[in-house]
CSV table of C-alpha atoms (C1' of nucleotides) in Angstrom, one decimal:
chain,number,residue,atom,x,y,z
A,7,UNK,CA,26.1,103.7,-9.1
A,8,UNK,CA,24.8,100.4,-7.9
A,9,UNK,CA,20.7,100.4,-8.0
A,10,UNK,CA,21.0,97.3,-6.1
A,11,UNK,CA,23.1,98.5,-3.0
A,12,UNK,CA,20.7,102.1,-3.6
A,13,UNK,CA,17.5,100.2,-3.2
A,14,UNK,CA,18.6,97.9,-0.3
A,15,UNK,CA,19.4,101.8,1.6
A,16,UNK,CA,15.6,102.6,0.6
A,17,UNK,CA,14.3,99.2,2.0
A,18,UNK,CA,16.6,99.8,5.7
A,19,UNK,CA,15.7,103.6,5.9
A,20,UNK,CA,12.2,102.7,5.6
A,21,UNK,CA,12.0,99.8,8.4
A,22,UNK,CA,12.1,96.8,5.7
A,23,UNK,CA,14.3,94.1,6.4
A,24,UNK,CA,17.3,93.1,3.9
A,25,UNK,CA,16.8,89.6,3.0
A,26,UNK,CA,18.3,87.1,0.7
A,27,UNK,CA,15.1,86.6,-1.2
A,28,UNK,CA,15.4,90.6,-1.6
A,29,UNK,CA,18.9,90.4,-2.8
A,30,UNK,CA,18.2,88.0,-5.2
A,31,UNK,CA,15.4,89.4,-7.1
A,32,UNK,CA,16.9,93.2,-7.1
A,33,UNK,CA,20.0,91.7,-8.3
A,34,UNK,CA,17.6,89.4,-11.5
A,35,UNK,CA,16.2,92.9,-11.8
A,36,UNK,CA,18.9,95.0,-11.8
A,37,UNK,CA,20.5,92.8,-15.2
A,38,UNK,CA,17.4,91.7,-16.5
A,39,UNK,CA,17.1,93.2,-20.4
A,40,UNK,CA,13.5,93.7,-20.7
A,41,UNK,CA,10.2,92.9,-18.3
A,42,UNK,CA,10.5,89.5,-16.3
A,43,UNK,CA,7.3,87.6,-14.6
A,44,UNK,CA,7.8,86.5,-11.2
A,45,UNK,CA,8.4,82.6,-12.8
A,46,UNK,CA,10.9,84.1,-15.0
A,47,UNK,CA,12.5,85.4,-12.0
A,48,UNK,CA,11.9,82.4,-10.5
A,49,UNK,CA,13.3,80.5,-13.3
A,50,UNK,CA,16.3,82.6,-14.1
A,51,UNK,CA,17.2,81.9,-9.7
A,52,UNK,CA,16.7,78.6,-11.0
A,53,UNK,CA,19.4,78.2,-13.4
A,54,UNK,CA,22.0,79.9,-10.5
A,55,UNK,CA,20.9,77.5,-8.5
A,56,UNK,CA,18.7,79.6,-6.3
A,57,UNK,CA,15.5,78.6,-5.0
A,58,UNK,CA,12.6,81.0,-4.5
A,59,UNK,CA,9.2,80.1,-3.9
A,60,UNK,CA,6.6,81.8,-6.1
A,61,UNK,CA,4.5,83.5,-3.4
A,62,UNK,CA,7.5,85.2,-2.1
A,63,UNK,CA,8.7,86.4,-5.3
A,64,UNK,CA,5.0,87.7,-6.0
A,65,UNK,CA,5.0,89.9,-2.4
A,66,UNK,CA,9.0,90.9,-2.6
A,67,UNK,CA,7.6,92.8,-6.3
A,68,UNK,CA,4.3,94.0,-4.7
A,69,UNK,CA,6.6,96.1,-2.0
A,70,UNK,CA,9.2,96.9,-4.6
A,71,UNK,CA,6.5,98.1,-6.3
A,72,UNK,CA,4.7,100.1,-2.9
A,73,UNK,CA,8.3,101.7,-2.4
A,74,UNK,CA,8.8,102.3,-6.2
A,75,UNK,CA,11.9,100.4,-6.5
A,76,UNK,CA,10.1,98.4,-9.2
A,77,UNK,CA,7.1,98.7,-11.4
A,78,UNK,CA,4.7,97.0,-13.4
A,79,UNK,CA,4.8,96.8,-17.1
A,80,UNK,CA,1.4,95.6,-17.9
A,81,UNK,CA,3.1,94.1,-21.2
A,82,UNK,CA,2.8,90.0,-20.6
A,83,UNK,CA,2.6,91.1,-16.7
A,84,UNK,CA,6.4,91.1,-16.1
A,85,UNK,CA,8.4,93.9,-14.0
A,86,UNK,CA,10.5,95.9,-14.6
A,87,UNK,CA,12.8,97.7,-11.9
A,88,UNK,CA,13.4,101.0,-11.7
A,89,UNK,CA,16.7,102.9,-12.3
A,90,UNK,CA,17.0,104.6,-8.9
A,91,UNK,CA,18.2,108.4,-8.9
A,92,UNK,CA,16.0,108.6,-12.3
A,93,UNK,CA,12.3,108.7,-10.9
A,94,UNK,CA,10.5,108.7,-14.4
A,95,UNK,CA,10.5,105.1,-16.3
A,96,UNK,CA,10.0,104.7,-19.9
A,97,UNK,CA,8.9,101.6,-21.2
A,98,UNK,CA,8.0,101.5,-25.2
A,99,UNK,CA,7.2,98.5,-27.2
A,100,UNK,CA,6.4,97.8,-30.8
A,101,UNK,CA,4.3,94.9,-31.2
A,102,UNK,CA,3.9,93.2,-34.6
A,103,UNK,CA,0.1,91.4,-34.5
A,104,UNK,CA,1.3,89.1,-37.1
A,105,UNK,CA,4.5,88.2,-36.6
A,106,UNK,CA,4.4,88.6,-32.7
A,107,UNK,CA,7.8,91.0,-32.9
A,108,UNK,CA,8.8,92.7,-29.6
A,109,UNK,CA,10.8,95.8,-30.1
A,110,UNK,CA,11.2,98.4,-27.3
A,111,UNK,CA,12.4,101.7,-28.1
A,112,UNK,CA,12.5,105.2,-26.4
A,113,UNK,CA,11.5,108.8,-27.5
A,114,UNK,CA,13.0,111.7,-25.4
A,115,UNK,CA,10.7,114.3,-26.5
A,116,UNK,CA,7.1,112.0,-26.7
A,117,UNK,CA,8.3,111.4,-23.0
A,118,UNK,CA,8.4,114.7,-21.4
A,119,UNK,CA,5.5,115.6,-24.0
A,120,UNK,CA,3.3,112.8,-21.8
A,121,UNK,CA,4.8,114.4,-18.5
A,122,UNK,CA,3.2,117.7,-19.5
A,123,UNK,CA,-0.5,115.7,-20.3
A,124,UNK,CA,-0.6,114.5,-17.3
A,125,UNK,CA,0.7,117.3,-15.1
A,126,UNK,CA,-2.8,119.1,-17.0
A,127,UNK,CA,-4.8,116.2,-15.3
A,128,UNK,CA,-3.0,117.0,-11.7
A,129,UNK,CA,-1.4,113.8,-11.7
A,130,UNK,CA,2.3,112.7,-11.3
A,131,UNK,CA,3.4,110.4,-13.9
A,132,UNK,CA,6.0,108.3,-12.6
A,133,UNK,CA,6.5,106.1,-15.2
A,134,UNK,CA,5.4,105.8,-19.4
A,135,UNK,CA,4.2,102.6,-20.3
A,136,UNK,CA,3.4,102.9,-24.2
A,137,UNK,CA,2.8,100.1,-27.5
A,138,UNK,CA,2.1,100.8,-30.5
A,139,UNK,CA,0.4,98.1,-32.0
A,140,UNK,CA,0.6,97.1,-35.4
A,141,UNK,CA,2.7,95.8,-38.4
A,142,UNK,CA,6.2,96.0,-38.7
A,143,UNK,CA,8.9,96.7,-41.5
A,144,UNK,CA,9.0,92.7,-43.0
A,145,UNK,CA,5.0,91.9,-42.3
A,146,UNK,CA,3.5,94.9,-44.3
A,147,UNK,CA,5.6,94.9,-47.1
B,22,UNK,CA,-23.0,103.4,-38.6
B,23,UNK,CA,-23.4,99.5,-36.9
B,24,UNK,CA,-20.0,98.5,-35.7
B,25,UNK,CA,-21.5,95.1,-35.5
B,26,UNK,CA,-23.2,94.7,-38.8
B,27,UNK,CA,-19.8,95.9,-40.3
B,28,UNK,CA,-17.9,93.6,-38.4
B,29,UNK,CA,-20.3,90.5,-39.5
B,30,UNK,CA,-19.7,91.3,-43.2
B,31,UNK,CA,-15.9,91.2,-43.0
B,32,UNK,CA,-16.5,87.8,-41.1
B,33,UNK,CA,-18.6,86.8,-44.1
B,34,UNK,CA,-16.5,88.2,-46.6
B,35,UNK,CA,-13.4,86.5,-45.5
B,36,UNK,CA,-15.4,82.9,-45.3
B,37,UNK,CA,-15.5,82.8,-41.7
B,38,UNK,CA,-19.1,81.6,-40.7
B,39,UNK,CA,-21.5,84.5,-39.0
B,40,UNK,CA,-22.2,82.2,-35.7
B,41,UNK,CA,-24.5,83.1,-32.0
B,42,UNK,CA,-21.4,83.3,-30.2
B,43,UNK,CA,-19.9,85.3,-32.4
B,44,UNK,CA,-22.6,87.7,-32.8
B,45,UNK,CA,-23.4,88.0,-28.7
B,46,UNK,CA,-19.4,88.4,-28.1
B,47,UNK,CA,-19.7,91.3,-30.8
B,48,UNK,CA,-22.7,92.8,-28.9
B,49,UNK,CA,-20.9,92.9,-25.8
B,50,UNK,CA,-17.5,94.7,-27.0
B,51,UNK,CA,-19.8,97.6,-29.0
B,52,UNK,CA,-21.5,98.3,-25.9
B,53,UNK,CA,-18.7,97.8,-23.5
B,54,UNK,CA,-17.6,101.5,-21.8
B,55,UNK,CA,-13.6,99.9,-21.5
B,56,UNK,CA,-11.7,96.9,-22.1
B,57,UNK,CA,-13.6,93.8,-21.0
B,58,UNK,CA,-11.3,90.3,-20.4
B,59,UNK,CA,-12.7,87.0,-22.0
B,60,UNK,CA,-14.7,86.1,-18.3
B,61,UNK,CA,-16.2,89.8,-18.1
B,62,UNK,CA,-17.7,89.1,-21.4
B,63,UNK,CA,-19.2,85.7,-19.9
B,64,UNK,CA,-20.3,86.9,-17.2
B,65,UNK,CA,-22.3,90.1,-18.6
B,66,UNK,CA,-23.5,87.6,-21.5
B,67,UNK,CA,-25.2,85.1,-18.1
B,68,UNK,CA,-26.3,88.4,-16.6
B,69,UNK,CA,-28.8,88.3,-19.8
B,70,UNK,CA,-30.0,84.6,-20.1
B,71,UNK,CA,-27.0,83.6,-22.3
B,72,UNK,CA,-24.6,80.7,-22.0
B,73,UNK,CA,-21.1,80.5,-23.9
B,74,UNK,CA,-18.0,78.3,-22.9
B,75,UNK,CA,-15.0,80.4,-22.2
B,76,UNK,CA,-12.9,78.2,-24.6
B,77,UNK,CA,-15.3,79.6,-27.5
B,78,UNK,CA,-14.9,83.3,-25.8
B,79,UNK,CA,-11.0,83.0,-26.2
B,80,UNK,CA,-11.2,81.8,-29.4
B,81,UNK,CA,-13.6,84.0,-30.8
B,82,UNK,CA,-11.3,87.1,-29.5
B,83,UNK,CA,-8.5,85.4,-30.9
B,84,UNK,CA,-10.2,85.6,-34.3
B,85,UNK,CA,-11.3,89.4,-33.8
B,86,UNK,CA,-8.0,90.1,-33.2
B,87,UNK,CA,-6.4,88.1,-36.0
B,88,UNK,CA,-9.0,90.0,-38.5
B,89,UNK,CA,-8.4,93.5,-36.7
B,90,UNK,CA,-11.7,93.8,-35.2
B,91,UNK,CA,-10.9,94.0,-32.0
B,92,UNK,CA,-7.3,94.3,-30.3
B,93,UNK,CA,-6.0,93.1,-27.1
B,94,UNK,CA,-5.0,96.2,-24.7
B,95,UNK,CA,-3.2,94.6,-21.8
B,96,UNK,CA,-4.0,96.7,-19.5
B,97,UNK,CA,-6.0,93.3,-16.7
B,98,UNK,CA,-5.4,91.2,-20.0
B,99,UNK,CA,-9.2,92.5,-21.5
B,100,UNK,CA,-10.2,93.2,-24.8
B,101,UNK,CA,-11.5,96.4,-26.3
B,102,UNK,CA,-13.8,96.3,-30.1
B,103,UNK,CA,-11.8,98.7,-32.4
B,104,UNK,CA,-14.3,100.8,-33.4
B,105,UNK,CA,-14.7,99.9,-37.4
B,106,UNK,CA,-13.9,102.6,-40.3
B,107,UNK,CA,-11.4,103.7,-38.0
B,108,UNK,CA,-8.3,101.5,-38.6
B,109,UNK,CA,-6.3,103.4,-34.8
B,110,UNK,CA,-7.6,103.3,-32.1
B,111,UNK,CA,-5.7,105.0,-29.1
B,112,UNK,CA,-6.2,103.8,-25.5
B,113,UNK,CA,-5.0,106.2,-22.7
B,114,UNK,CA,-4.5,105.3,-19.0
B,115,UNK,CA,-3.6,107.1,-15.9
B,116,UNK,CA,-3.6,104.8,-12.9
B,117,UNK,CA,-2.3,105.7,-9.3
B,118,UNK,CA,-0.3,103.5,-7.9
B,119,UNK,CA,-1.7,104.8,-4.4
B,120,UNK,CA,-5.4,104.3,-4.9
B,121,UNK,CA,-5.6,102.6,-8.0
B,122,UNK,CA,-7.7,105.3,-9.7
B,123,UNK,CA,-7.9,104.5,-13.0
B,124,UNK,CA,-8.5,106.8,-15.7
B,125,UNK,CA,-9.0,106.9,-19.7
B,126,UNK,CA,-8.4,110.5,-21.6
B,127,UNK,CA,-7.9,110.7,-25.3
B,128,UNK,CA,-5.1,112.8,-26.9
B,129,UNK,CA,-5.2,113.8,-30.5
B,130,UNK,CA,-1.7,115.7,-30.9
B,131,UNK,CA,-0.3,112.3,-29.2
B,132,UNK,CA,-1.8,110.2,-31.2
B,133,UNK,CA,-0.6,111.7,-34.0
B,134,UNK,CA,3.1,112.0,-33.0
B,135,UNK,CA,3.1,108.2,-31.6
B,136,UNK,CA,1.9,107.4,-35.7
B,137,UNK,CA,5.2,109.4,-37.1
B,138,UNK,CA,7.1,107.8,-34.5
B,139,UNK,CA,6.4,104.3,-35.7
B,140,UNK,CA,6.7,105.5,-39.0
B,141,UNK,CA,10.1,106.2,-38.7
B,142,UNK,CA,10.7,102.5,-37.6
B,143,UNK,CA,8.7,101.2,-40.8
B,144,UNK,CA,6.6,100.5,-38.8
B,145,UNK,CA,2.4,100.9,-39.0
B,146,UNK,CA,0.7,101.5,-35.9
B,147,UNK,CA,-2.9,100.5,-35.8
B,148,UNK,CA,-3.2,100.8,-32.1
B,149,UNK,CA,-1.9,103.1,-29.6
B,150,UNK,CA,-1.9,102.1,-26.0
B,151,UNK,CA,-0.7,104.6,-23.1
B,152,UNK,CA,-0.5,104.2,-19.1
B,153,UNK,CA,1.3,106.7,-17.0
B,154,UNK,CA,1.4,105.1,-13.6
B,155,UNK,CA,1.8,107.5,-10.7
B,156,UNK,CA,0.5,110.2,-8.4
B,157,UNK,CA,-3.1,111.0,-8.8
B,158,UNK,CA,-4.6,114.4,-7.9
B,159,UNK,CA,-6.0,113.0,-4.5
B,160,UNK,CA,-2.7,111.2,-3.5
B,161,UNK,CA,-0.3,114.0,-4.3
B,162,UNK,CA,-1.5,116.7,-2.1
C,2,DG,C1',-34.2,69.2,-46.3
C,3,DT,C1',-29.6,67.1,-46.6
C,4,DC,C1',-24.6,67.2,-46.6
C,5,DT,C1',-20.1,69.1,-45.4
C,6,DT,C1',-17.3,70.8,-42.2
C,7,DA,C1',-16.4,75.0,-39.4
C,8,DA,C1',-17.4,76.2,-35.0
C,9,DT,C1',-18.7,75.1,-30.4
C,10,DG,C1',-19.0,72.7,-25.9
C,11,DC,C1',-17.0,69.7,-22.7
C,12,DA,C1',-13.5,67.6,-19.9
C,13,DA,C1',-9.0,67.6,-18.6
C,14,DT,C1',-5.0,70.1,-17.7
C,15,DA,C1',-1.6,73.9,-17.5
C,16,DA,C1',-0.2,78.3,-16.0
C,17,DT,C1',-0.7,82.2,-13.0
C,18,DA,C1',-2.2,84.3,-8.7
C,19,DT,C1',-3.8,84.5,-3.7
C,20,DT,C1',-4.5,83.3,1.3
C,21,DG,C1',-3.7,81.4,6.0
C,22,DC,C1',-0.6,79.5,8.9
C,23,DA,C1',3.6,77.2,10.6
C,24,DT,C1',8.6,78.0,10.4
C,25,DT,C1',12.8,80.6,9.6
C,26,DA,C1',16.0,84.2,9.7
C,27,DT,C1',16.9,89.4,10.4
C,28,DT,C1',17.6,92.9,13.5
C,29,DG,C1',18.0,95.2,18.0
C,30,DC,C1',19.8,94.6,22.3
C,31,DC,C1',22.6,92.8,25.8
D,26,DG,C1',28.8,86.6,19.7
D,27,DG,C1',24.2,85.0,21.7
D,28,DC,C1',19.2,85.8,22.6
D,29,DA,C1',14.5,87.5,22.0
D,30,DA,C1',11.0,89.7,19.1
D,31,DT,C1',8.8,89.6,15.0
D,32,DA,C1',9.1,90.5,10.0
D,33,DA,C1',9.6,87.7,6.2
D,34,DT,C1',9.5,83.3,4.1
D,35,DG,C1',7.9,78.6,2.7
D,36,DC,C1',4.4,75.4,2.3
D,37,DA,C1',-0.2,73.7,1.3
D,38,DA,C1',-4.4,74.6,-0.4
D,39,DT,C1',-7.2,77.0,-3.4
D,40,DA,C1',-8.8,80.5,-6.8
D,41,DT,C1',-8.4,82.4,-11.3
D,42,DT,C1',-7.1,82.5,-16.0
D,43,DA,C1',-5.6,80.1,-20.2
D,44,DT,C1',-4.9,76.1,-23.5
D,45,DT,C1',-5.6,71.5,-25.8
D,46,DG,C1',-8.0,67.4,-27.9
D,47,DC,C1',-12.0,65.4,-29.2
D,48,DA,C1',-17.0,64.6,-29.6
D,49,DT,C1',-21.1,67.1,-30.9
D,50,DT,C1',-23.7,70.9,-33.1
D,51,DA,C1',-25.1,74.1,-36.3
D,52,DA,C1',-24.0,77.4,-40.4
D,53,DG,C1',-23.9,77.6,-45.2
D,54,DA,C1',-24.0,75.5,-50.0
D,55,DC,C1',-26.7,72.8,-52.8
DNA sequence: GTCTTAATGCAATAATATTGCATTATTGCC
DNA sequence: GGCAATAATGCAATATTATTGCATTAAGAC
């Protein structure tokens, strides 16, 4: 299943034109590991020998983001895109305050546990955005 | 119990010197409802008469944070005190990606579960933060 | 009060984000 | 495939947020 070729369907059905600046970031998005800012994205086109300008990059994520193709992960304000097909994102991070140590993990159960929470407030919850912030295994020992 | 009197004797106590700026920054996070970003805090502090550079701001946060008196929740890059005498604090979020709502709710049974969780990793969690980004009651009807 | 030096303020600069408008390129239609 | 309409992009300017080096100030020890 190809979340790039899914999300360009979304964009058509929904009026939005498919452009090459739209190709390019779904496609950094789609391989990316973890978050990217819109200079990393515009950094990583760099390297392939793409060139983006910024402001584009910053609106193509603000629809992404409008159409839930993408979303923001408020860690270092990077994005993250969304797996199409699976409407709830989980993003979890361990962050080490001394050592500065990034380590994302996920937690089935804590997920669907949050779901419930919120479905008690009335509201959807799309995506899980958690950090636990603290020290890890080598800084408090 | 004076957050801020508590906070100036660890200052003390770990040589750092018990400065104005210091002590107004202090006055602002105690009283702060939410998370307030380095310019919030200058601009509430001209609000009342008082002047501070925002290079002293950062750096003063940057020391809070270092010592564990306050923590950085990156939710619009503010700050938020940690209340003192109790080492985690747990920040909860629900914000609608429609309208923007944003709310803070407090969990006890998550909290809880998030500290095992890290735990198991090694790892000690002093701070929990939580967004679930999605459908607010208003925008899902 | 005086001395030492940590802490602050200032100026300059870097990094990130936003806006308006001219230009380009996608899409629908022939 | 070529053409017209206009959505989307690029550019220039500007706003906002963050960082650095160095001169000045003020906290704390005596």
């Amino acid at each position: 299943m190809s979340g790039v070729e899914d999300s360009l369907r979304i964009l058509r059905s929904k009026g939005y034109r498919v452009t090459q600046p739209r190709k390019l970031v779904l496609k950094v998005l789609e391989r990316a590991e973890g978050p990217v800012s819109p200079y990393d994205i515009q950094k990583i086109l760099q390297q392939e020998g793409e060139r983006l300008n910024h402001v584009t990059i910053y609106r193509i994520l603000d629809l992404f983001c409008l159409l839930n193709l993408a979303h923001k992960v408020l860690l270092c304000g990077g994005f993250v895109k969304c797996a199409l097909g699976k409407r709830e994102g989980c993003h979890r991070f361990m962050v080490c305050r001394q050592c500065g140590a990034l380590r994302e993990f996920a937690d089935k159960a804590l997920c669907e546990e949050e779901s419930a929470i919120a479905r008690d407030f009335g509201f959807v919850a799309e995506h899980h955005f958690s950090e636990f912030f603290g020290l890890c295994s080598n800084c408090n020992s």
